[in-house]
mmCIF file of C-alpha atoms in Angstrom:
data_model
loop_
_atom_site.group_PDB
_atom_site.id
_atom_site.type_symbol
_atom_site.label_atom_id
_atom_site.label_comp_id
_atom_site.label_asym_id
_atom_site.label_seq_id
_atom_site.Cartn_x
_atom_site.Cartn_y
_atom_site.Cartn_z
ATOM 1 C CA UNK A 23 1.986 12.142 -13.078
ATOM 2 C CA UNK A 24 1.846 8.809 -14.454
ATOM 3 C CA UNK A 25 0.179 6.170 -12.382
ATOM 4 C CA UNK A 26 1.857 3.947 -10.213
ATOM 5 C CA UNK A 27 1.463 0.200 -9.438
ATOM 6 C CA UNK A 28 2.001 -1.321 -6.264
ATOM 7 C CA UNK A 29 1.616 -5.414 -6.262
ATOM 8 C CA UNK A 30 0.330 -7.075 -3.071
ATOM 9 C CA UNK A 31 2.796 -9.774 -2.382
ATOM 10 C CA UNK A 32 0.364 -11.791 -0.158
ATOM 11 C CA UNK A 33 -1.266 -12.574 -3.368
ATOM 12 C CA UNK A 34 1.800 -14.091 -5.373
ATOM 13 C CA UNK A 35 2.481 -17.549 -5.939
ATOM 14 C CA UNK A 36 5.049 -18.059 -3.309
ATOM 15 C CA UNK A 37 6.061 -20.921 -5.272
ATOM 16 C CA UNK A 38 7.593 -18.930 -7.413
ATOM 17 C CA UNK A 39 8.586 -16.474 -5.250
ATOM 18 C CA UNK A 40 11.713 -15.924 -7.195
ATOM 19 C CA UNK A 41 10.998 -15.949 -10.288
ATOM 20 C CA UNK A 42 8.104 -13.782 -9.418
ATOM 21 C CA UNK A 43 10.046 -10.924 -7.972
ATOM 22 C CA UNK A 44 12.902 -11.502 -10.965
ATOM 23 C CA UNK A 45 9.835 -10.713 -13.221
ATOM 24 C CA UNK A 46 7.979 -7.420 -11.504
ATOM 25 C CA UNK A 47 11.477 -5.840 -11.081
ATOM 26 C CA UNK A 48 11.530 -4.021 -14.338
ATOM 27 C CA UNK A 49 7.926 -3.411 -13.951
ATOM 28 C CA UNK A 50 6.681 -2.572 -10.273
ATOM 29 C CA UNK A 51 7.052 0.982 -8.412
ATOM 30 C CA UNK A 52 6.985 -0.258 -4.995
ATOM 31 C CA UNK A 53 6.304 -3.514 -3.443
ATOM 32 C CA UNK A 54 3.506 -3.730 -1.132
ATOM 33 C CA UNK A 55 3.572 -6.472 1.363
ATOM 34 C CA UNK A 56 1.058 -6.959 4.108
ATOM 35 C CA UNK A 57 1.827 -7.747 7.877
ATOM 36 C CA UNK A 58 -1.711 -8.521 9.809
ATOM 37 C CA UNK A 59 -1.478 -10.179 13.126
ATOM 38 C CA UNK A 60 -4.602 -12.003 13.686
ATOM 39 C CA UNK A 61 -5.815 -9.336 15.974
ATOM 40 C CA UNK A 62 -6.097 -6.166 14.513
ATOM 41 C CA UNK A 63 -7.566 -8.387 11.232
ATOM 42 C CA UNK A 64 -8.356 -11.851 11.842
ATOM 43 C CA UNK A 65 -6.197 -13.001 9.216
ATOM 44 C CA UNK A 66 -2.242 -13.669 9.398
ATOM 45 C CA UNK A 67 -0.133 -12.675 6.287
ATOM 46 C CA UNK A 68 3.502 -11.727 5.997
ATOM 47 C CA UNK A 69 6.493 -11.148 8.021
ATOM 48 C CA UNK A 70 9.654 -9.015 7.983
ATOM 49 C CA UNK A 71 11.478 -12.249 7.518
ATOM 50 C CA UNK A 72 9.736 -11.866 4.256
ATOM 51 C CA UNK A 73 11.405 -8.428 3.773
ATOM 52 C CA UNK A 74 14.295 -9.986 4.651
ATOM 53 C CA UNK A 75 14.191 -12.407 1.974
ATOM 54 C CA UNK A 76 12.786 -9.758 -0.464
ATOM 55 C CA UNK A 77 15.569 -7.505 0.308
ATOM 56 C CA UNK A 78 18.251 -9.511 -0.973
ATOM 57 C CA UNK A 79 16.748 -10.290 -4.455
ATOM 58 C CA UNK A 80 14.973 -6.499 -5.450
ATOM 59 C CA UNK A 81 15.611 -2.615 -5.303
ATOM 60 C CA UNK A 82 12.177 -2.300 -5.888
ATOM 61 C CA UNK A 83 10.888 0.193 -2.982
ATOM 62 C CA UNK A 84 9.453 -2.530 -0.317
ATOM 63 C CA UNK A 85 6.447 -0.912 1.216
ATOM 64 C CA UNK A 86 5.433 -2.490 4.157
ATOM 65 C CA UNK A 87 1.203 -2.110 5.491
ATOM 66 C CA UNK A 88 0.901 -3.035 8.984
ATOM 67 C CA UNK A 89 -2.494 -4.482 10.286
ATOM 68 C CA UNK A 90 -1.733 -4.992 13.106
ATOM 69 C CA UNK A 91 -2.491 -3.894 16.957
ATOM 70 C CA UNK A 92 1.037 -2.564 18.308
ATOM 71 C CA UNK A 93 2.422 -1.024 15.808
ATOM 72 C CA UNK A 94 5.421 -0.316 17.858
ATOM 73 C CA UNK A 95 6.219 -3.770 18.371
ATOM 74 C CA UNK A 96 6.789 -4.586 14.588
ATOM 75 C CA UNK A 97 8.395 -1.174 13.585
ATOM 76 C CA UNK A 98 11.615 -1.614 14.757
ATOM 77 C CA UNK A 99 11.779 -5.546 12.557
ATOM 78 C CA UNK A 100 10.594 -3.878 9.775
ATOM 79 C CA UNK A 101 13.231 -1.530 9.615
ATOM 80 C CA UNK A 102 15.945 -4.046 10.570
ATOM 81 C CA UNK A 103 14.826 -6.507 7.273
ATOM 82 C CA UNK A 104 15.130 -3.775 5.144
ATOM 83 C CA UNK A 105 11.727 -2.313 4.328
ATOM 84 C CA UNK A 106 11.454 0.950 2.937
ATOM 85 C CA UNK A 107 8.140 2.504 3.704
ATOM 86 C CA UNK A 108 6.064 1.962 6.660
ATOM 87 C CA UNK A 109 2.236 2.720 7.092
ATOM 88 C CA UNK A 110 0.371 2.004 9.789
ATOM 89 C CA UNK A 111 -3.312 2.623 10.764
ATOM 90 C CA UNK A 112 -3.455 5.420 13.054
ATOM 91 C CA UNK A 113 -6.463 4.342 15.441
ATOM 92 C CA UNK A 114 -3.523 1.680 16.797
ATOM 93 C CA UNK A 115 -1.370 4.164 17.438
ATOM 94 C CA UNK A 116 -3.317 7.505 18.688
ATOM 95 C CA UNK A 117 -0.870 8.138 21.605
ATOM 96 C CA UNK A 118 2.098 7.421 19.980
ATOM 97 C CA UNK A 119 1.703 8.504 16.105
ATOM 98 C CA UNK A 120 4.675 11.398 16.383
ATOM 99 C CA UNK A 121 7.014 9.128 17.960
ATOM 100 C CA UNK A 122 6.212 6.378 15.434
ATOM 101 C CA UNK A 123 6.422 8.425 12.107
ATOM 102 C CA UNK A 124 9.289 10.300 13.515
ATOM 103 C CA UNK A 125 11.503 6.995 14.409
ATOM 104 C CA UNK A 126 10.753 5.621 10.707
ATOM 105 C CA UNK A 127 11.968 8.798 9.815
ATOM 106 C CA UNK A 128 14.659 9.321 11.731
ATOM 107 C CA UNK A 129 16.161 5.914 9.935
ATOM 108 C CA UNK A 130 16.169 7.101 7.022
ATOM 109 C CA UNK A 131 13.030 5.875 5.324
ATOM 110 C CA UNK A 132 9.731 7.325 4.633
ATOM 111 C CA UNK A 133 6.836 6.384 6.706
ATOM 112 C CA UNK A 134 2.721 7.107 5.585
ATOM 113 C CA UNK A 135 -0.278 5.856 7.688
ATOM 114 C CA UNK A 136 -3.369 3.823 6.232
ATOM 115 C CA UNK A 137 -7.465 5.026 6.473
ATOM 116 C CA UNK A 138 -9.991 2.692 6.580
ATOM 117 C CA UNK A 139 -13.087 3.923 4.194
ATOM 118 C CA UNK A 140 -14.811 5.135 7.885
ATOM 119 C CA UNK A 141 -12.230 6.845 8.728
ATOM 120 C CA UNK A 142 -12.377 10.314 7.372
ATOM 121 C CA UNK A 143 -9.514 12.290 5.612
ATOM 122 C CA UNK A 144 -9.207 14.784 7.953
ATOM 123 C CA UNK A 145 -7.734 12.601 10.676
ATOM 124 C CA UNK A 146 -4.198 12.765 9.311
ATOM 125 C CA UNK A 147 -4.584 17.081 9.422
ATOM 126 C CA UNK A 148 -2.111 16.957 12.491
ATOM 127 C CA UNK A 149 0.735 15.111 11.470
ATOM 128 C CA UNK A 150 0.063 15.196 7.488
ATOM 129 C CA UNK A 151 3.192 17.257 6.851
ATOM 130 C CA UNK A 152 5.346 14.147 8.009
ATOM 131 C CA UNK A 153 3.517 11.847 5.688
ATOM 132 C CA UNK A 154 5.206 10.235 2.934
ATOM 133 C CA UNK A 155 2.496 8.263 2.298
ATOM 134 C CA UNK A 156 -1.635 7.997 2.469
ATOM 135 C CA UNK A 157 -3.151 4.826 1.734
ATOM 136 C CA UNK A 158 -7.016 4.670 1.826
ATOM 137 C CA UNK A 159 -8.773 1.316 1.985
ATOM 138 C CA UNK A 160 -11.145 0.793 -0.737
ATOM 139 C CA UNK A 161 -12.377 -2.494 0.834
ATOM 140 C CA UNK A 162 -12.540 -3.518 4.663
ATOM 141 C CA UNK A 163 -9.010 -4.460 5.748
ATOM 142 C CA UNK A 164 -7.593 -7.817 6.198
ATOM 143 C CA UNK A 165 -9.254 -10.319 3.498
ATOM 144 C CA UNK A 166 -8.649 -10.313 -0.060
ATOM 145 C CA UNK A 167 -11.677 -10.764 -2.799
ATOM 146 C CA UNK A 168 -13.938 -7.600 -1.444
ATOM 147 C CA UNK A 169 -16.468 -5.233 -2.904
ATOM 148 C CA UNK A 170 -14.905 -2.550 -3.706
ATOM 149 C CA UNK A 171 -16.156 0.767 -1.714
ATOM 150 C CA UNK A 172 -16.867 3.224 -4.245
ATOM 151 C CA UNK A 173 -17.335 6.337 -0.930
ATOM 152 C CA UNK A 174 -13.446 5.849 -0.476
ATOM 153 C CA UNK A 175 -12.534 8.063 -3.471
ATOM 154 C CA UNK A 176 -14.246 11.045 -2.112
ATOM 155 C CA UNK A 177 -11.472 11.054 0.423
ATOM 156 C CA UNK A 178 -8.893 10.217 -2.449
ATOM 157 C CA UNK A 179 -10.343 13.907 -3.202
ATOM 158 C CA UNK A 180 -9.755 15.354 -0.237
ATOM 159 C CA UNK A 181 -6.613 14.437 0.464
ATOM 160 C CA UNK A 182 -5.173 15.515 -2.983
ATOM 161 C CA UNK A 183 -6.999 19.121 -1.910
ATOM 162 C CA UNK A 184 -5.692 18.878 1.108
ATOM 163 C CA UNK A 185 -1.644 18.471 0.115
ATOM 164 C CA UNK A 186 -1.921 20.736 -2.859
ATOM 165 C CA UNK A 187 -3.208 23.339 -0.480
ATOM 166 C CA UNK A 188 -0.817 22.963 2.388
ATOM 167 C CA UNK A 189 1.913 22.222 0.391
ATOM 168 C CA UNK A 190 2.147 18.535 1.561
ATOM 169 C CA UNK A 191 4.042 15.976 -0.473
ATOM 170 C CA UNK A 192 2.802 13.166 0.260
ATOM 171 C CA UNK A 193 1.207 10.600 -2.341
ATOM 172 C CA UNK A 194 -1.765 9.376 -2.705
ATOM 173 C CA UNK A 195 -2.894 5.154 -3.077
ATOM 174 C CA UNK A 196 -5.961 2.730 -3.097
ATOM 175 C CA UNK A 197 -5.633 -0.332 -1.512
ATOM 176 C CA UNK A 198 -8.490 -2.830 -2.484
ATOM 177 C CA UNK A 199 -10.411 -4.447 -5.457
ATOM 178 C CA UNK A 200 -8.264 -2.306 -7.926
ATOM 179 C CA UNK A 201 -9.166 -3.869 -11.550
ATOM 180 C CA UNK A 202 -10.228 -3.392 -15.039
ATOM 181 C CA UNK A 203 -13.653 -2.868 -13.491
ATOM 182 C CA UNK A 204 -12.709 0.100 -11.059
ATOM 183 C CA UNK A 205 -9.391 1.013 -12.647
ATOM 184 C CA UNK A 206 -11.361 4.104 -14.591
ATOM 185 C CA UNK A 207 -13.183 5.256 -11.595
ATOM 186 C CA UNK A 208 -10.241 5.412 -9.637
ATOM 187 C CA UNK A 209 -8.274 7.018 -12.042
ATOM 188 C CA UNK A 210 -10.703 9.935 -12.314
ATOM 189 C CA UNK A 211 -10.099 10.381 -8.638
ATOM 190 C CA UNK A 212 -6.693 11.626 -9.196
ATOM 191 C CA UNK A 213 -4.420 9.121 -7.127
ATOM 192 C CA UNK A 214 -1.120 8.204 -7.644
ATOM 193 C CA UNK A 215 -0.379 4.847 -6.753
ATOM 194 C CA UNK A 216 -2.716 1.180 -7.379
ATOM 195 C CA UNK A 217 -1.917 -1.274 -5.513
ATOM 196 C CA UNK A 218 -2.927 -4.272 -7.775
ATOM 197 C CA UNK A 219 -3.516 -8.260 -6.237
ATOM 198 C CA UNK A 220 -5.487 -10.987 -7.202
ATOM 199 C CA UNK A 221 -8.166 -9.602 -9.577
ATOM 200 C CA UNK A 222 -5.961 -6.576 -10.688
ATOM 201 C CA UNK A 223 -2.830 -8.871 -11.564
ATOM 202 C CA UNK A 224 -1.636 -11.985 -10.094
ATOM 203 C CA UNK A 225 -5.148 -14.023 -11.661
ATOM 204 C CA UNK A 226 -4.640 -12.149 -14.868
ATOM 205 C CA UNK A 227 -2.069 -15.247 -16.460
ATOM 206 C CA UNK A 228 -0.143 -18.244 -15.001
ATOM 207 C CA UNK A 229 3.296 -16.122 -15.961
ATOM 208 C CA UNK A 230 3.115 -12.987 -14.158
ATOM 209 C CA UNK A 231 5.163 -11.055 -17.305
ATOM 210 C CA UNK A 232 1.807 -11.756 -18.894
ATOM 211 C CA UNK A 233 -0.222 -11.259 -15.855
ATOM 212 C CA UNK A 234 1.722 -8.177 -15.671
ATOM 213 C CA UNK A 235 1.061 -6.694 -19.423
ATOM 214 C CA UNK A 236 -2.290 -7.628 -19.475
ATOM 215 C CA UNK A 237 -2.942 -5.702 -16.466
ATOM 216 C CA UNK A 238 -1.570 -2.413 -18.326
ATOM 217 C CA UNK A 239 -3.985 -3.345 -21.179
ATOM 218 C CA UNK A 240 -6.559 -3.453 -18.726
ATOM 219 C CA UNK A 241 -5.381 -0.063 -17.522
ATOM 220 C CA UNK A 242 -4.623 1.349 -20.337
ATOM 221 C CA UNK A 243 -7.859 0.531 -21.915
ATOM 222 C CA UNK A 244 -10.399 1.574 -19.182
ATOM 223 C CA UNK A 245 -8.759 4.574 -18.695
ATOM 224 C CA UNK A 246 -8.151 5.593 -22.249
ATOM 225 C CA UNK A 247 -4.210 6.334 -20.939
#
């Protein structure tokens, strides 16, 4: 499978949020925009007003990565602006993770859950055949800029074992300080999707067509793909 790139919205010129978009359309798998609520993360990020406003100008898959406390709460506006996939980190929604993955399911879209690089691969084992989705955090969650966290693609690892051996479909992404400097290393790990920001992309050019190409140079060339 070829790999798949994921840009983090939060790190877009919002300036140009049109012209932007207009640009990655072609180009991007998914879109991957960020929801933290100042609790959960202390930072505060986007909104499904966003995905509102997305919606009306891309097709592009809108993948939606909630940081946030109560999960439930933001869910149901998620779906309503139009997003398409929605992950969530499961330690903010123990008690509730089969309702939650089964009512993103149940409208229609495809729901995945998030692991933070403590939190081991086998946490998902219960509820893994619902998954759509895994996202593992190659950096702490909630502030761009981090060292990336080179222990999180041992769990990339596992969970690629994992679905191949229990016949799981979900895919596989990184989320964090994905570059020309890690792109290789990650690679080797097997995974499907990169979700690219500020280092991988966005900081690459001031037009984000060139931002974009030089990226898959960068890819391209550190992974000899």
């Amino acid at each position: 499978m070829a790999a798949k790139f994921s840009p983090s919205l939060m790190c877009m010129d919002l300036t140009q949020f049109r012209e932007q978009i207009t640009a990655m359309n072609s180009r991007a798998d998914f879109y991957h925009v960020d929801i933290m609520d100042g609790n959960y993360v202390r930072n505060i990020t986007l909104s499904p007003f966003f995905i509102e406003n997305l919606r009306k100008i891309t097709e592009v898959p809108i993948d939606v990565h909630l940081m946030v406390n109560h999960p439930e709460d933001i869910i149901p506006l998620c779906l309503d602006a139009g997003a398409d996939i929605i992950s969530f980190h499961p330690e903010t929604a123990n008690n509730k993770i089969f309702r939650l993955l089964n009512q993103i399911k149940d409208a229609g879209r495809r729901c995945g859950v998030v692991l933070n690089p403590a939190t081991p691969a086998q946490a998902i084992r219960e509820y893994a055949h619902l998954l759509d989705k895994v996202t593992v955090m190659s950096v702490d969650p909630g502030y761009v800029g981090q060292k990336f966290i080179p222990e999180s693609l041992n769990k990339i690892s596992q969970l690629i074992e994992m679905r191949e051996k229990n016949g799981w479909h979900y895919l596989t992404e990184i989320d964090g300080s994905c570059n020309e400097k890690t792109f290789n290393v990650i690679a080797q790990s097997g995974v499907d999707v990169f979700i690219v920001g500020t280092s991988g992309l966005f900081s690459l050019a001031g037009n984000v067509s060139e931002a974009w190409d030089k990226m898959v140079a960068n890819y391209r060339r550190e992974t000899a793909a």
